[in-house]
């Protein structure tokens, strides 16, 4: 998995066991560390090679439900799609794109505690060809 778009990389949760189960078994994210009150998951690495993580912390004051977006590569999407659809996720696909590189495939599913998860990937096979657009040099 490549990256999780989230305003912050820490979620305060009520039911750590349910959230840990979701991220471990449903999303198959590797757990780096865990304790009785925390769990830290590896999301992937950025272009500089730094590990991106998500930390769950249990206790009072759980966060309001968040909208999470997890981006996966085009080659990872079919297996991710198959696995998440077996878990009840719905698949949405954009129509053929009018611009190169933006025909999205989106899996949407409910996560514990009311969080909403979308897994997204770009499908290059359904994007408009680059030759369909005039180059910037052609416009004075």
PDB file of C-alpha atoms in Angstrom:
ATOM      1  CA  UNK A   1       0.000   0.000   0.000  1.00  0.00           C
ATOM      2  CA  UNK A   2       1.366   3.379  -0.844  1.00  0.00           C
ATOM      3  CA  UNK A   3      -0.106   6.062   1.356  1.00  0.00           C
ATOM      4  CA  UNK A   4      -2.995   6.985   3.567  1.00  0.00           C
ATOM      5  CA  UNK A   5      -4.349  10.491   3.212  1.00  0.00           C
ATOM      6  CA  UNK A   6      -5.252  11.624   6.670  1.00  0.00           C
ATOM      7  CA  UNK A   7      -5.111  15.039   8.269  1.00  0.00           C
ATOM      8  CA  UNK A   8      -2.981  13.481  10.984  1.00  0.00           C
ATOM      9  CA  UNK A   9      -1.212  10.173  11.413  1.00  0.00           C
ATOM     10  CA  UNK A  10      -2.698   9.423  14.836  1.00  0.00           C
ATOM     11  CA  UNK A  11      -6.262   8.297  15.533  1.00  0.00           C
ATOM     12  CA  UNK A  12      -7.637   8.209  19.051  1.00  0.00           C
ATOM     13  CA  UNK A  13     -10.046   5.237  19.231  1.00  0.00           C
ATOM     14  CA  UNK A  14     -12.523   3.706  21.668  1.00  0.00           C
ATOM     15  CA  UNK A  15     -12.069   0.042  20.704  1.00  0.00           C
ATOM     16  CA  UNK A  16      -8.408  -0.572  19.947  1.00  0.00           C
ATOM     17  CA  UNK A  17      -8.947  -4.315  19.398  1.00  0.00           C
ATOM     18  CA  UNK A  18     -11.577  -3.745  16.670  1.00  0.00           C
ATOM     19  CA  UNK A  19      -9.496  -1.086  14.933  1.00  0.00           C
ATOM     20  CA  UNK A  20      -6.343  -3.209  15.166  1.00  0.00           C
ATOM     21  CA  UNK A  21      -8.258  -6.162  13.656  1.00  0.00           C
ATOM     22  CA  UNK A  22      -9.494  -3.988  10.774  1.00  0.00           C
ATOM     23  CA  UNK A  23      -6.069  -2.591   9.878  1.00  0.00           C
ATOM     24  CA  UNK A  24      -4.316  -5.940  10.341  1.00  0.00           C
ATOM     25  CA  UNK A  25      -6.724  -8.419   8.763  1.00  0.00           C
ATOM     26  CA  UNK A  26      -8.940  -6.367   6.470  1.00  0.00           C
ATOM     27  CA  UNK A  27      -6.326  -3.940   5.138  1.00  0.00           C
ATOM     28  CA  UNK A  28      -3.370  -6.259   5.748  1.00  0.00           C
ATOM     29  CA  UNK A  29      -1.140  -3.468   6.994  1.00  0.00           C
ATOM     30  CA  UNK A  30       2.003  -4.596   8.819  1.00  0.00           C
ATOM     31  CA  UNK A  31       2.006  -3.757  12.511  1.00  0.00           C
ATOM     32  CA  UNK A  32       5.275  -2.252  13.658  1.00  0.00           C
ATOM     33  CA  UNK A  33       4.557  -1.859  17.377  1.00  0.00           C
ATOM     34  CA  UNK A  34       1.746  -2.560  19.793  1.00  0.00           C
ATOM     35  CA  UNK A  35       0.956  -2.181  23.456  1.00  0.00           C
ATOM     36  CA  UNK A  36      -2.196  -2.321  25.553  1.00  0.00           C
ATOM     37  CA  UNK A  37      -3.084   1.230  24.492  1.00  0.00           C
ATOM     38  CA  UNK A  38      -1.448   1.710  21.072  1.00  0.00           C
ATOM     39  CA  UNK A  39      -0.855   0.103  17.701  1.00  0.00           C
ATOM     40  CA  UNK A  40       1.445   1.457  14.989  1.00  0.00           C
ATOM     41  CA  UNK A  41       1.015   0.320  11.376  1.00  0.00           C
ATOM     42  CA  UNK A  42       3.336   0.728   8.416  1.00  0.00           C
ATOM     43  CA  UNK A  43       1.646   2.356   5.434  1.00  0.00           C
ATOM     44  CA  UNK A  44       4.607   2.336   3.071  1.00  0.00           C
ATOM     45  CA  UNK A  45       7.524   4.579   2.248  1.00  0.00           C
ATOM     46  CA  UNK A  46       7.650   7.998   0.673  1.00  0.00           C
ATOM     47  CA  UNK A  47       9.834   8.961  -2.268  1.00  0.00           C
ATOM     48  CA  UNK A  48      12.722   9.711   0.115  1.00  0.00           C
ATOM     49  CA  UNK A  49      12.524   6.239   1.664  1.00  0.00           C
ATOM     50  CA  UNK A  50      10.943   7.374   4.944  1.00  0.00           C
ATOM     51  CA  UNK A  51       8.447   4.972   6.516  1.00  0.00           C
ATOM     52  CA  UNK A  52       4.908   6.331   6.787  1.00  0.00           C
ATOM     53  CA  UNK A  53       2.900   5.136   9.779  1.00  0.00           C
ATOM     54  CA  UNK A  54      -0.535   5.286  11.333  1.00  0.00           C
ATOM     55  CA  UNK A  55      -0.775   5.186  15.133  1.00  0.00           C
ATOM     56  CA  UNK A  56      -3.938   4.157  16.963  1.00  0.00           C
ATOM     57  CA  UNK A  57      -4.248   5.241  20.586  1.00  0.00           C
ATOM     58  CA  UNK A  58      -7.067   4.010  22.831  1.00  0.00           C
ATOM     59  CA  UNK A  59      -8.553   5.983  25.652  1.00  0.00           C
ATOM     60  CA  UNK A  60     -11.003   8.709  26.457  1.00  0.00           C
ATOM     61  CA  UNK A  61     -11.758  11.305  23.824  1.00  0.00           C
ATOM     62  CA  UNK A  62     -11.872   9.158  20.675  1.00  0.00           C
ATOM     63  CA  UNK A  63     -11.748  11.098  17.410  1.00  0.00           C
ATOM     64  CA  UNK A  64     -14.920  11.795  15.474  1.00  0.00           C
ATOM     65  CA  UNK A  65     -15.301   9.518  12.431  1.00  0.00           C
ATOM     66  CA  UNK A  66     -12.700  10.311   9.792  1.00  0.00           C
ATOM     67  CA  UNK A  67     -12.674   9.917   6.017  1.00  0.00           C
ATOM     68  CA  UNK A  68      -9.528   7.912   5.192  1.00  0.00           C
ATOM     69  CA  UNK A  69      -8.139   7.446   1.693  1.00  0.00           C
ATOM     70  CA  UNK A  70      -5.595   4.705   1.061  1.00  0.00           C
ATOM     71  CA  UNK A  71      -3.819   4.824  -2.300  1.00  0.00           C
ATOM     72  CA  UNK A  72      -2.525   1.608  -3.841  1.00  0.00           C
ATOM     73  CA  UNK A  73      -0.597   1.045  -7.042  1.00  0.00           C
ATOM     74  CA  UNK A  74      -2.358  -0.155 -10.174  1.00  0.00           C
ATOM     75  CA  UNK A  75      -0.710  -3.593  -9.911  1.00  0.00           C
ATOM     76  CA  UNK A  76      -1.785  -3.981  -6.246  1.00  0.00           C
ATOM     77  CA  UNK A  77      -5.377  -2.919  -6.847  1.00  0.00           C
ATOM     78  CA  UNK A  78      -6.850  -6.211  -8.228  1.00  0.00           C
ATOM     79  CA  UNK A  79      -5.763  -8.261  -5.207  1.00  0.00           C
ATOM     80  CA  UNK A  80      -6.772  -5.471  -2.826  1.00  0.00           C
ATOM     81  CA  UNK A  81     -10.114  -5.205  -4.612  1.00  0.00           C
ATOM     82  CA  UNK A  82     -10.785  -8.933  -4.389  1.00  0.00           C
ATOM     83  CA  UNK A  83      -9.905  -9.053  -0.702  1.00  0.00           C
ATOM     84  CA  UNK A  84     -11.892  -5.953   0.294  1.00  0.00           C
ATOM     85  CA  UNK A  85     -14.950  -6.892  -1.772  1.00  0.00           C
ATOM     86  CA  UNK A  86     -15.011 -10.181   0.152  1.00  0.00           C
ATOM     87  CA  UNK A  87     -15.123  -7.973   3.278  1.00  0.00           C
ATOM     88  CA  UNK A  88     -18.126  -6.014   1.925  1.00  0.00           C
ATOM     89  CA  UNK A  89     -16.451  -3.082   0.142  1.00  0.00           C
ATOM     90  CA  UNK A  90     -18.197  -1.522  -2.861  1.00  0.00           C
ATOM     91  CA  UNK A  91     -16.244  -0.809  -6.057  1.00  0.00           C
ATOM     92  CA  UNK A  92     -16.757   2.423  -7.995  1.00  0.00           C
ATOM     93  CA  UNK A  93     -14.951   3.253 -11.231  1.00  0.00           C
ATOM     94  CA  UNK A  94     -14.896   6.557 -13.042  1.00  0.00           C
ATOM     95  CA  UNK A  95     -15.856   6.613 -16.682  1.00  0.00           C
ATOM     96  CA  UNK A  96     -13.052   6.954 -19.196  1.00  0.00           C
ATOM     97  CA  UNK A  97     -11.093  10.004 -18.241  1.00  0.00           C
ATOM     98  CA  UNK A  98     -10.812  13.143 -20.306  1.00  0.00           C
ATOM     99  CA  UNK A  99      -7.283  13.687 -19.029  1.00  0.00           C
ATOM    100  CA  UNK A 100      -4.211  11.465 -18.870  1.00  0.00           C
ATOM    101  CA  UNK A 101      -3.596   9.716 -15.594  1.00  0.00           C
ATOM    102  CA  UNK A 102      -6.891  10.233 -13.823  1.00  0.00           C
ATOM    103  CA  UNK A 103      -9.307   7.326 -14.431  1.00  0.00           C
ATOM    104  CA  UNK A 104      -9.874   6.385 -10.803  1.00  0.00           C
ATOM    105  CA  UNK A 105     -10.943   3.102  -9.279  1.00  0.00           C
ATOM    106  CA  UNK A 106     -12.315   3.444  -5.775  1.00  0.00           C
ATOM    107  CA  UNK A 107     -13.220   0.841  -3.181  1.00  0.00           C
ATOM    108  CA  UNK A 108     -15.374   2.231  -0.394  1.00  0.00           C
ATOM    109  CA  UNK A 109     -16.000   0.488   2.903  1.00  0.00           C
ATOM    110  CA  UNK A 110     -16.975   1.176   6.465  1.00  0.00           C
ATOM    111  CA  UNK A 111     -14.316   0.891   9.135  1.00  0.00           C
ATOM    112  CA  UNK A 112     -14.981   0.452  12.850  1.00  0.00           C
ATOM    113  CA  UNK A 113     -16.140   3.422  14.937  1.00  0.00           C
ATOM    114  CA  UNK A 114     -17.845   5.072  11.966  1.00  0.00           C
ATOM    115  CA  UNK A 115     -14.669   5.800  10.009  1.00  0.00           C
ATOM    116  CA  UNK A 116     -15.097   5.668   6.223  1.00  0.00           C
ATOM    117  CA  UNK A 117     -12.322   4.208   4.083  1.00  0.00           C
ATOM    118  CA  UNK A 118     -11.709   4.621   0.376  1.00  0.00           C
ATOM    119  CA  UNK A 119      -8.989   2.661  -1.386  1.00  0.00           C
ATOM    120  CA  UNK A 120      -8.058   4.409  -4.630  1.00  0.00           C
ATOM    121  CA  UNK A 121      -5.926   3.619  -7.648  1.00  0.00           C
ATOM    122  CA  UNK A 122      -5.449   5.129 -11.084  1.00  0.00           C
ATOM    123  CA  UNK A 123      -6.250   2.786 -13.980  1.00  0.00           C
ATOM    124  CA  UNK A 124      -3.901   3.895 -16.788  1.00  0.00           C
ATOM    125  CA  UNK A 125      -5.694   1.618 -19.267  1.00  0.00           C
ATOM    126  CA  UNK A 126      -8.802   3.797 -19.068  1.00  0.00           C
ATOM    127  CA  UNK A 127      -7.116   7.201 -19.252  1.00  0.00           C
ATOM    128  CA  UNK A 128      -7.268   9.464 -22.253  1.00  0.00           C
ATOM    129  CA  UNK A 129      -4.177   9.168 -24.440  1.00  0.00           C
ATOM    130  CA  UNK A 130      -1.668  11.989 -24.056  1.00  0.00           C
ATOM    131  CA  UNK A 131      -1.860  12.630 -27.815  1.00  0.00           C
ATOM    132  CA  UNK A 132      -5.487  13.776 -27.378  1.00  0.00           C
ATOM    133  CA  UNK A 133      -4.262  17.004 -25.774  1.00  0.00           C
ATOM    134  CA  UNK A 134      -2.465  19.855 -27.547  1.00  0.00           C
ATOM    135  CA  UNK A 135       0.958  20.576 -26.176  1.00  0.00           C
ATOM    136  CA  UNK A 136       1.567  23.790 -24.288  1.00  0.00           C
ATOM    137  CA  UNK A 137       4.125  24.806 -26.938  1.00  0.00           C
ATOM    138  CA  UNK A 138       1.391  24.782 -29.612  1.00  0.00           C
ATOM    139  CA  UNK A 139      -0.511  27.552 -27.799  1.00  0.00           C
ATOM    140  CA  UNK A 140       1.224  30.923 -28.072  1.00  0.00           C
TER     141      UNK A 140
END
